[in-house]
Short mmCIF file of C-alpha atoms and ligand atoms in Angstrom, two decimals:
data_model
loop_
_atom_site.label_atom_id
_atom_site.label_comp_id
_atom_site.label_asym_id
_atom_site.label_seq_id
_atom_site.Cartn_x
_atom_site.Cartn_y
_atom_site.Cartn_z
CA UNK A 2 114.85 74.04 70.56
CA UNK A 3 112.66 75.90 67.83
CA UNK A 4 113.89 78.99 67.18
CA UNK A 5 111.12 81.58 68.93
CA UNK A 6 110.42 83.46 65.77
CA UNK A 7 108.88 80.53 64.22
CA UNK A 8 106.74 79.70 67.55
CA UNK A 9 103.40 80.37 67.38
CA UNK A 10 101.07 82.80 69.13
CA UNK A 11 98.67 80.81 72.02
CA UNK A 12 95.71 79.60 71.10
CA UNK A 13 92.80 82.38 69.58
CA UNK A 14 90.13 82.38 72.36
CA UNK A 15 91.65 79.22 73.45
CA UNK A 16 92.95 78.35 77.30
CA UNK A 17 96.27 78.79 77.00
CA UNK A 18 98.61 76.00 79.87
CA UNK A 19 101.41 77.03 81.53
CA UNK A 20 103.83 74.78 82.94
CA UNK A 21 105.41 77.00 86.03
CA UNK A 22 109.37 75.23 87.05
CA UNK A 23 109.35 75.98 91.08
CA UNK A 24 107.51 76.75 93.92
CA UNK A 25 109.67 79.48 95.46
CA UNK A 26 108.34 82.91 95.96
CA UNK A 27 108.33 83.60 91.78
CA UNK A 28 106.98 80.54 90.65
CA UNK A 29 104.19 80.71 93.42
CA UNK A 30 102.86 84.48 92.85
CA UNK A 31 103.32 84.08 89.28
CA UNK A 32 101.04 81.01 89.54
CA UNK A 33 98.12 82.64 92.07
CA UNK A 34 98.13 85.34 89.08
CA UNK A 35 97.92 83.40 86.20
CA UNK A 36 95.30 81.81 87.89
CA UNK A 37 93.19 84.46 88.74
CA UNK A 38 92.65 85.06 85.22
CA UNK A 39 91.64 81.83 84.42
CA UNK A 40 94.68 80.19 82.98
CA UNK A 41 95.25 76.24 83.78
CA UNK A 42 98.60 76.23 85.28
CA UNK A 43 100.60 73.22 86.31
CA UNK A 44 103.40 73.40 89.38
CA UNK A 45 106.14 71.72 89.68
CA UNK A 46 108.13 71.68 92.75
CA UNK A 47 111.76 69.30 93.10
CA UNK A 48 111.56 69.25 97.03
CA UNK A 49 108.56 66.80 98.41
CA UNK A 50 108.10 69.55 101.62
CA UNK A 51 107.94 72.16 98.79
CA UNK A 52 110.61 74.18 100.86
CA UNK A 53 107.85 74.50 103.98
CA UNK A 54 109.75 74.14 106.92
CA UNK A 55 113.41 75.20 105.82
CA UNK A 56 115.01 78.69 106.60
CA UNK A 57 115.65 81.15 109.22
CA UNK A 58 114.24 84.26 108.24
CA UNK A 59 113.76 87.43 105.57
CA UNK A 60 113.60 90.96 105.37
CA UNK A 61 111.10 92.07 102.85
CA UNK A 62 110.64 95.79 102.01
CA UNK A 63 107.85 97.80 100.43
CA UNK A 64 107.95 96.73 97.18
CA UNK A 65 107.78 93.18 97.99
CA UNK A 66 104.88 93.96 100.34
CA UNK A 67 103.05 95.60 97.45
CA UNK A 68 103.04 92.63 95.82
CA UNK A 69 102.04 90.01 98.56
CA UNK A 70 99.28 92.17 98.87
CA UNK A 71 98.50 91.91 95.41
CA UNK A 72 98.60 87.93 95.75
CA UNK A 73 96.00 88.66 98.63
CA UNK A 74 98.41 87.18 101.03
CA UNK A 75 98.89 90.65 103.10
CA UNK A 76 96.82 90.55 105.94
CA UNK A 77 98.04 86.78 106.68
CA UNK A 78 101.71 88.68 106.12
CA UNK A 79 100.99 91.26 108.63
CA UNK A 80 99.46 88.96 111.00
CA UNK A 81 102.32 86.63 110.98
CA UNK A 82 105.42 89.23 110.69
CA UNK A 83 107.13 92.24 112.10
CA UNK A 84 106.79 95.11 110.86
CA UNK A 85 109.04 98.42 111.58
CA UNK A 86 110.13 101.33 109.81
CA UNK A 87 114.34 101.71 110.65
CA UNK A 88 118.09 100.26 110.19
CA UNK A 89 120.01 100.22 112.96
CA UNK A 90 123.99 100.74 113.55
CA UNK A 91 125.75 99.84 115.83
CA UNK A 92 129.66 99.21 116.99
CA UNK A 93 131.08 95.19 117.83
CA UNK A 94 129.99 96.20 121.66
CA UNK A 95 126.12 96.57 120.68
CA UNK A 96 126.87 100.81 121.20
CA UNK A 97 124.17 102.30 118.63
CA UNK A 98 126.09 104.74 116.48
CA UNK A 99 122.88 106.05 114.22
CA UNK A 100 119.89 104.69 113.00
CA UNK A 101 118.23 105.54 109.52
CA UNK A 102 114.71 105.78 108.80
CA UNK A 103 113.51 103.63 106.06
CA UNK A 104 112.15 103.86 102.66
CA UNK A 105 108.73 102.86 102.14
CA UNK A 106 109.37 101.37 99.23
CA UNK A 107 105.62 99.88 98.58
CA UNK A 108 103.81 103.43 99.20
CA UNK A 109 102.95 105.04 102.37
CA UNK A 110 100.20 102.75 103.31
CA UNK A 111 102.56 99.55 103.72
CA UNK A 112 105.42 99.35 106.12
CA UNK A 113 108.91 99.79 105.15
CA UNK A 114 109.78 96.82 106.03
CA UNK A 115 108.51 93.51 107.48
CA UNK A 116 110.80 90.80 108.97
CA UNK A 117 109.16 87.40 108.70
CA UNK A 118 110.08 83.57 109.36
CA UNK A 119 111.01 82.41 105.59
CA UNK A 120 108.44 79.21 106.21
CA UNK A 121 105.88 80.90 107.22
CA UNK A 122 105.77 83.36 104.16
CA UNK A 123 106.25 79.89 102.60
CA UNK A 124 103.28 78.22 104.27
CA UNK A 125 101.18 81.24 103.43
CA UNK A 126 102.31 81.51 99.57
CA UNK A 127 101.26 77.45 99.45
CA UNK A 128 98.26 77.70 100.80
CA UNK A 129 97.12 80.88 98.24
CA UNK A 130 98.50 78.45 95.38
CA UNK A 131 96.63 75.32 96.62
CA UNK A 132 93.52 77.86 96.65
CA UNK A 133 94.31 79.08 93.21
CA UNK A 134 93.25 75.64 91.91
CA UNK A 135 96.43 75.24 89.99
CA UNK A 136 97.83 71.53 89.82
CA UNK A 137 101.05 70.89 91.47
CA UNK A 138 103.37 67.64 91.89
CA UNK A 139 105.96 67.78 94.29
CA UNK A 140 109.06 66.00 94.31
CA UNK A 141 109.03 66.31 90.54
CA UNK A 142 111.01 67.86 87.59
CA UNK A 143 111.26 68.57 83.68
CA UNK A 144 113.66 66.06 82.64
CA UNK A 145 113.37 67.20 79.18
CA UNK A 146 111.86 70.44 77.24
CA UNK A 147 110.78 70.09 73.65
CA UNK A 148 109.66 73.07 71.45
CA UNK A 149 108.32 72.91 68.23
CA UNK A 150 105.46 74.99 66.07
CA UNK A 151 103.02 74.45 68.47
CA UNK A 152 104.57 74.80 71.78
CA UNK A 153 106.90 73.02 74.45
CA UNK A 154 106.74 69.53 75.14
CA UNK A 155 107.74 68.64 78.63
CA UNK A 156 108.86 64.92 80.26
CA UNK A 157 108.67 64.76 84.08
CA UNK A 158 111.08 62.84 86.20
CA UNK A 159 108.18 61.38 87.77
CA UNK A 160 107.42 59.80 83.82
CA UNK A 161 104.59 62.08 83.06
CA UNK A 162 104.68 64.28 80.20
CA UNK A 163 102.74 67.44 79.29
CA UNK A 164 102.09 69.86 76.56
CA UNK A 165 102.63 73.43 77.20
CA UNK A 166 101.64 77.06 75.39
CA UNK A 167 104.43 78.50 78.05
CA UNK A 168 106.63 77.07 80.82
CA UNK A 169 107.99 79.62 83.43
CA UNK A 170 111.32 78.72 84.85
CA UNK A 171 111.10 79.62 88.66
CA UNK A 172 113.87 76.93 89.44
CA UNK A 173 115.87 79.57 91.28
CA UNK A 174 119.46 80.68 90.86
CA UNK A 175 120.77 77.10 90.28
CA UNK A 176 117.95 77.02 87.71
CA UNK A 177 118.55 73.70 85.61
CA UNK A 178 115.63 75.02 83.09
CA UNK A 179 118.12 78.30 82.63
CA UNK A 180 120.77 76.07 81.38
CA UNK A 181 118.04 73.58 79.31
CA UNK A 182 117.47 76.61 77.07
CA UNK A 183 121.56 77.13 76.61
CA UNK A 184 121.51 80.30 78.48
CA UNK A 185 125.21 79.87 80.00
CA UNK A 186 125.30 82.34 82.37
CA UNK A 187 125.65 81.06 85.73
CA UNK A 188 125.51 82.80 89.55
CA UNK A 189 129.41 83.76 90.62
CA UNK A 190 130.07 83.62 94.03
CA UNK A 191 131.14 86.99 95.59
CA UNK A 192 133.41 86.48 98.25
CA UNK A 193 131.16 86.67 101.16
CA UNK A 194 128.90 83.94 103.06
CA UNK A 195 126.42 84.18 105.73
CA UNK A 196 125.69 82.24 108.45
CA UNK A 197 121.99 82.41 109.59
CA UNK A 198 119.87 81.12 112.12
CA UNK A 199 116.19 81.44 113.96
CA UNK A 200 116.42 82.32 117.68
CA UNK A 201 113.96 83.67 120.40
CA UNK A 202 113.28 87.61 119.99
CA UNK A 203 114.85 89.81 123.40
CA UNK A 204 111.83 92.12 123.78
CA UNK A 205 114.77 95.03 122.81
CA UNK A 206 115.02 93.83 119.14
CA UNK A 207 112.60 96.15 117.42
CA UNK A 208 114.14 96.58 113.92
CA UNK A 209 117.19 95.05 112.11
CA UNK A 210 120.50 96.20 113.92
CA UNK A 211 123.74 95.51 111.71
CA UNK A 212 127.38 95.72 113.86
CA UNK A 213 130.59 96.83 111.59
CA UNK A 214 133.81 96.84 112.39
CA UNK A 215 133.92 93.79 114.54
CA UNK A 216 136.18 90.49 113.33
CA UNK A 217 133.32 89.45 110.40
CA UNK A 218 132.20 92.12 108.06
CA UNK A 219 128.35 92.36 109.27
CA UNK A 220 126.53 91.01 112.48
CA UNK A 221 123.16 91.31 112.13
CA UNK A 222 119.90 90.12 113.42
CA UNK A 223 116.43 91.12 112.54
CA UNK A 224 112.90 90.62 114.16
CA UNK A 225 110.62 87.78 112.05
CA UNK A 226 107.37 87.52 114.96
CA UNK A 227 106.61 88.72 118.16
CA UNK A 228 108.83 86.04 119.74
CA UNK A 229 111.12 85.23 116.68
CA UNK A 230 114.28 86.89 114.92
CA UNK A 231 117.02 85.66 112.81
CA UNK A 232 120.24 86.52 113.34
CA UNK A 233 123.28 86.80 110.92
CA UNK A 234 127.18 86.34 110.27
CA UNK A 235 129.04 87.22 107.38
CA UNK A 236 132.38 86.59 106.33
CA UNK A 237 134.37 85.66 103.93
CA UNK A 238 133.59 82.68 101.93
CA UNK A 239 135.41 79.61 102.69
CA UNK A 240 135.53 76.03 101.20
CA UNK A 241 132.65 74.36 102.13
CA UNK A 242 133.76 71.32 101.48
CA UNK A 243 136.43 71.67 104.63
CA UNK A 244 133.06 72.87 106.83
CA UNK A 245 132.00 69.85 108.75
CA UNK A 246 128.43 70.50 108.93
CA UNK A 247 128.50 69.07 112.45
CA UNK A 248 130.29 72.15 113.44
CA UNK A 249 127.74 74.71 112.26
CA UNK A 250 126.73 75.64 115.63
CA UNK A 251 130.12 75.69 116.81
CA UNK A 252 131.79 77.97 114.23
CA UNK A 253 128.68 80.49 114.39
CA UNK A 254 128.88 80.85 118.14
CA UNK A 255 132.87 81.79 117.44
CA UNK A 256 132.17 84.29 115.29
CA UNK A 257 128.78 85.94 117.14
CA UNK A 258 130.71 85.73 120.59
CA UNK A 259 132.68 89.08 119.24
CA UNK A 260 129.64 90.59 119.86
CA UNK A 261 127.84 92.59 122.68
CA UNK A 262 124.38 94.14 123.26
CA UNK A 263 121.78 91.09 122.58
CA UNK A 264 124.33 89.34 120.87
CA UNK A 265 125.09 86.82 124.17
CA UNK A 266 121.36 86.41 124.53
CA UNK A 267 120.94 85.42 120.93
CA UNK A 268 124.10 83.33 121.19
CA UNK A 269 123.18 81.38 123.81
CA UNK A 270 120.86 79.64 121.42
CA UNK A 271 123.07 79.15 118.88
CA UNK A 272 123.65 75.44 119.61
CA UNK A 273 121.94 72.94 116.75
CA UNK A 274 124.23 72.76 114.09
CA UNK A 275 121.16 71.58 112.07
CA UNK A 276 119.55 75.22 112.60
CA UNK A 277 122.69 76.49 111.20
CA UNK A 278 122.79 77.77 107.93
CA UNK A 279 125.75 78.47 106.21
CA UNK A 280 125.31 80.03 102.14
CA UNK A 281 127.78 81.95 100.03
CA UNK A 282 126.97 85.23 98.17
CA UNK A 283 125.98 84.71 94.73
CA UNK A 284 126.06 87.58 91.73
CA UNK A 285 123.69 86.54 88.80
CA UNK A 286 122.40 89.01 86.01
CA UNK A 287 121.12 87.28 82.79
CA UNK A 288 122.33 90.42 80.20
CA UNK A 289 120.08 89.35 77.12
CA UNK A 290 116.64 87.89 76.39
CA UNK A 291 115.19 86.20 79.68
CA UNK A 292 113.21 83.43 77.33
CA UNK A 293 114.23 81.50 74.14
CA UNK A 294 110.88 80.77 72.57
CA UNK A 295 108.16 79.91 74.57
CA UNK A 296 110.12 79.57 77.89
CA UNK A 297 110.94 82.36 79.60
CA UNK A 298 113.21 83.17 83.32
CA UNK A 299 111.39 84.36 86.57
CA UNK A 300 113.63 85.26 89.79
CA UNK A 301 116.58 83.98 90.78
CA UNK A 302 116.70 81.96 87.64
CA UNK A 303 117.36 85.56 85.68
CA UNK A 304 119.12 86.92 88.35
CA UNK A 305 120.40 87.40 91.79
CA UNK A 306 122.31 89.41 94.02
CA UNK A 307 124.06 88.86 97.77
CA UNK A 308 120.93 90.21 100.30
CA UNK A 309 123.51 93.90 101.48
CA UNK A 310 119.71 95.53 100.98
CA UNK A 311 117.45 92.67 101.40
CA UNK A 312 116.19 92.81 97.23
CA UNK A 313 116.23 89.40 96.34
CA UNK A 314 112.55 88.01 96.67
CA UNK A 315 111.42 91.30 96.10
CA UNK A 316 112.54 91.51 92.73
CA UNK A 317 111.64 87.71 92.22
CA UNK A 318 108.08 89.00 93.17
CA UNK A 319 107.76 91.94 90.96
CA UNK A 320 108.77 89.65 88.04
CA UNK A 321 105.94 87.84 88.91
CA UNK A 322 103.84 90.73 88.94
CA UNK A 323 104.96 92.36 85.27
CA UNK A 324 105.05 88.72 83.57
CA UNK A 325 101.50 87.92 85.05
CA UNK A 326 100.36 91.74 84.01
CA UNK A 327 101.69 90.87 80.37
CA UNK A 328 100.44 87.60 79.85
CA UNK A 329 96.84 88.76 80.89
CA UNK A 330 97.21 91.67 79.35
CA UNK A 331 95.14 89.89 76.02
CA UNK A 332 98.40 90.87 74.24
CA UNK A 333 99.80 87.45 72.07
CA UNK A 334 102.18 85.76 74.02
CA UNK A 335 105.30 86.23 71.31
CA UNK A 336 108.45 87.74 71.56
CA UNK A 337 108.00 91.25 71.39
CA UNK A 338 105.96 90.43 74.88
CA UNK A 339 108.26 88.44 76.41
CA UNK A 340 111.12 91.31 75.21
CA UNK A 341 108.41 93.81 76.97
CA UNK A 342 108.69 91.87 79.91
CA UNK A 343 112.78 91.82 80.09
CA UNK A 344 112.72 95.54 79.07
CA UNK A 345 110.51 96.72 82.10
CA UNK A 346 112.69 94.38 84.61
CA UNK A 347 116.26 95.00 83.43
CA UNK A 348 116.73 98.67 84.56
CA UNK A 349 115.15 97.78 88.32
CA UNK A 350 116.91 94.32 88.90
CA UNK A 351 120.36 95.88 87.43
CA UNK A 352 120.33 98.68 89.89
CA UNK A 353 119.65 96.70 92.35
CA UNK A 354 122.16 93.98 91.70
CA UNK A 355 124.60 96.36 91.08
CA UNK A 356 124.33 98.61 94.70
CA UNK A 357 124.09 94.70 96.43
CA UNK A 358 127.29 94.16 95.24
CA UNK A 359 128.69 97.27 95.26
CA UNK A 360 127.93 97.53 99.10
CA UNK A 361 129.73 93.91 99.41
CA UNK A 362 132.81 94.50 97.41
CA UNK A 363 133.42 97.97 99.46
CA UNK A 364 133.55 95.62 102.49
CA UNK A 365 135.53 92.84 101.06
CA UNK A 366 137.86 95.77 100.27
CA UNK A 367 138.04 97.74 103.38
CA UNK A 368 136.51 100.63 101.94
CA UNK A 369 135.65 102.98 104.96
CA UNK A 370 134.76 106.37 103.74
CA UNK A 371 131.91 104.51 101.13
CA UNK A 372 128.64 106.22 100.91
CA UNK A 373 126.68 102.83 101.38
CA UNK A 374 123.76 104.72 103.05
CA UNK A 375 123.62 107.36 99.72
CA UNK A 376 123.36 104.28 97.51
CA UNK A 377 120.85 102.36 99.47
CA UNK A 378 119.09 105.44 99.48
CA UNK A 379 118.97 106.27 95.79
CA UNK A 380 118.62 102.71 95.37
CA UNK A 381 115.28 102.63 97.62
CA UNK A 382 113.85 105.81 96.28
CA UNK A 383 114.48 104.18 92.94
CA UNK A 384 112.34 101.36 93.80
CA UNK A 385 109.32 103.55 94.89
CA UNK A 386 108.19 103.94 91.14
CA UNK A 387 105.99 101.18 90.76
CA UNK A 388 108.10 97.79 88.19
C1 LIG B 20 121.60 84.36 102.42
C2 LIG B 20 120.45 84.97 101.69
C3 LIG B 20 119.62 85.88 102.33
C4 LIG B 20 118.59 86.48 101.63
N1 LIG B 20 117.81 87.41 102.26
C5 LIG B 20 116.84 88.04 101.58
C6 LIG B 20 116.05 89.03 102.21
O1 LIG B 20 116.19 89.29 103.40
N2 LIG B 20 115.10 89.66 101.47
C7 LIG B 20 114.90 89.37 100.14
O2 LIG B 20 114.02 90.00 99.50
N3 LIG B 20 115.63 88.42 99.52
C8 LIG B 20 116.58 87.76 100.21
N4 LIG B 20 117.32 86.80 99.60
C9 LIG B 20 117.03 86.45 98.20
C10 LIG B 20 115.83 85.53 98.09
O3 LIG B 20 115.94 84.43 98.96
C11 LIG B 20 115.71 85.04 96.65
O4 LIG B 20 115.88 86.11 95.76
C12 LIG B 20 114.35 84.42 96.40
O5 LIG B 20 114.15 83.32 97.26
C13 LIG B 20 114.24 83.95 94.95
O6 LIG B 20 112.99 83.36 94.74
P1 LIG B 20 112.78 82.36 93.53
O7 LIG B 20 111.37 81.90 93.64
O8 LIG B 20 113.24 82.99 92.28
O9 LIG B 20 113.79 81.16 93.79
P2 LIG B 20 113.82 80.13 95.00
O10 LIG B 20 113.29 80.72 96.24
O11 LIG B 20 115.20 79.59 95.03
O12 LIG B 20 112.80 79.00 94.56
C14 LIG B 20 113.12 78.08 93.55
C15 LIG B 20 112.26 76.85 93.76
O13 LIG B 20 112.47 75.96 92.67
C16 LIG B 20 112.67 74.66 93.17
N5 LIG B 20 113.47 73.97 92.16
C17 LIG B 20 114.79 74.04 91.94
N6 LIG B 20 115.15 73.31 90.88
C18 LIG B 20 114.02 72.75 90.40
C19 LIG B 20 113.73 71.90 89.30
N7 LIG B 20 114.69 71.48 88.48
N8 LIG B 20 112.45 71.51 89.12
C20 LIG B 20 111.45 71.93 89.95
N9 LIG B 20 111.68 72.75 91.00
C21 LIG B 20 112.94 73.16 91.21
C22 LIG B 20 113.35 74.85 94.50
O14 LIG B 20 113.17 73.72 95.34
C23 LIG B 20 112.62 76.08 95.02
O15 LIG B 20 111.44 75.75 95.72
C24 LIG B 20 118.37 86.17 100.26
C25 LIG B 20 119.18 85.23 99.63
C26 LIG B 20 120.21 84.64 100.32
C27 LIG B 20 121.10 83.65 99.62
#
């Protein structure tokens, strides 16, 4: 790889070309931005279905509303999810101990939070980049990234090449273009893993509801529609190599059947072990530069954090948002902006990395007196400034 201080800046009054690495919820707002100012952008994506029909559901807050409305994506957002404004708590038995108002992270004008079926805010993120008029190839990688005084070279796995003023790594934590540009550091697991899956809503379920104390460390469940919530297991991480997938279903059920209020209701459709999802908890935070010349880390690729206050796609959005802000900001596209770029992200993704974790380690450590409503408070309030 060139060293960055010799790249140089995009083209005067030229169309710069971005080459954007993943179509997950980074690469795909970054893209509808760049786009909106005019800037060719090509999209890759590894996964032929480009990730549309996979997943049970996601929480996003505020902030990450802000920006799906900034994508012009919101009213299809509203329209498809479900909204509320609270966190539940409640005992093993379904007993509600308190419930906390939440912060409305993304001003007073958007909900606090939105619950929504993770391929439908998919489906609706394709079909904004597909408008966008950028080019996309699915099923494909970079096999191979080449910088040199004029910009990055790329070779596809599909054996096309291209010629690039930028590429944007939006690969996601496992993020191959991360390691490409000899940044070593890698997502660590953190102990905990989550079983999910999509189930019919009981007309009761009106906001997320998370049950402590019972024999896994949170059961959860959350509305994503009118008629759809996903619900939620997590324990501690086992080998998932001595998980026979086959059993999904079966070991979810175990766990969830400790449960009471809607829990038996929700159960009951716990029986496809294919609709099972079972992930571990991954801690990621790139400390230095997030680029090395003209490539630089959106997301998950730069960071990541287990989803103890549902962050992870927000912050992968509002990366989005400052990179696209910078690029089209007619500033050159050199290092002190892509150091601009790190330097505005770093304080908001480390706090929020840090409190996810923090709120996952006191449970993997049987902390009971810790304050996790103070620091998901702070956290939130925090994350009310605009990135
Ligand atoms: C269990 C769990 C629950 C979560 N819940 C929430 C939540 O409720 N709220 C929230 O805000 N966040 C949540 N998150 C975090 C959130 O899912 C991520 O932060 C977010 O999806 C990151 O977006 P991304 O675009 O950076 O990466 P990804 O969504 O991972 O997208 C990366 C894309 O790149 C593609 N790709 C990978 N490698 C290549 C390659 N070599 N070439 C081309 N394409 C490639 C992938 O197929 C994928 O489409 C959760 C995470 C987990 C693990």
């Amino acid at each position: 790889m060139t060293d960055s201080r010799t790249l140089p800046q995009p083209p005067a009054g030229g169309s710069p070309t971005v080459l954007v690495i993943g179509g997950g919820a980074a690469g795909n707002a970054v893209t509808i931005l760049l786009r909106r100012a005019g800037i060719a952008v090509d999209l890759i994506e590894a996964r032929p279905d480009w990730n549309a029909t996979t997943g049970s559901g996601i929480t996003l807050q505020g902030n990450a509303l802000r920006v799906l409305r900034q994508l012009g994506v919101w009213e299809r957002i509203a329209a498809s999810g479900y909204p509320y404004g609270s966190l539940g708590v409640t005992a093993p038995d379904g007993t509600v101990l308190f419930v906390a108002e939440d912060i409305q992270t993304g001003g007073e004008d958007l909900p606090a939070t939105l619950g929504m079926q993770r391929p439908q805010l998919q489906r609706i993120l394709i079909d904004a980049v597909r408008a966008s008029g950028a080019r996309i190839r699915l099923g494909t990688t970079a096999e191979s990234l080449e910088q040199d005084a004029d910009g990055v070279s790329v070779r596809f796995s599909d054996g096309g090449a291209g010629r690039y003023d930028l590429v944007i790594a939006a690969d996601g934590l496992g993020s191959a273009t991360r390691a490409a540009i000899g940044i070593t550091e890698k997502p660590e697991p953190t102990g905990m893993a989550i079983w999910r899956i999509a189930a019919p809503r009981p007309a009761s379920v009106t906001r997320t509801d998370l049950a402590y104390g019972g024999p896994a460390y949170i059961a959860g469940y959350t509305p994503t529609s009118e008629n759809t919530l996903y619900a939620y297991v997590v324990e501690a991480c086992r080998d998932r190599s001595a998980i026979d997938p086959t059993s999904y279903a079966a070991e979810m059920r175990r766990l969830a059947q400790a449960y009471g209020g809607v829990w038996p209701e929700i159960t009951a459709h716990i029986t496809d072990p294919k609709k099972v999802n079972y992930t571990w908890f991954d801690r990621l935070l790139v400390e230095g530069s997030w680029h090395r010349g003209r490539v630089v880390l959106v997301g998950d690729a730069a960071h990541c954090c287990p989803p103890t206050i549902a962050q992870g796609a927000a912050m992968s959005l509002e990366d989005a948002s400052v990179l696209a802000e910078l690029l089209t900001s007619g500033r050159e596209w050199d290092d002190a902006l892509f150091q601009a770029y790190h330097d505005r992200r770093i304080p908001r993704v480390r706090t929020v990395v840090e409190a996810s974790v923090r709120i996952g380690q006191w449970q993997l450590d049987g902390v009971r007196d810790a304050d996790v409503a103070g620091l998901i408070g702070r956290t939130m309030t925090f994350l009310k400034e605009r990135p």
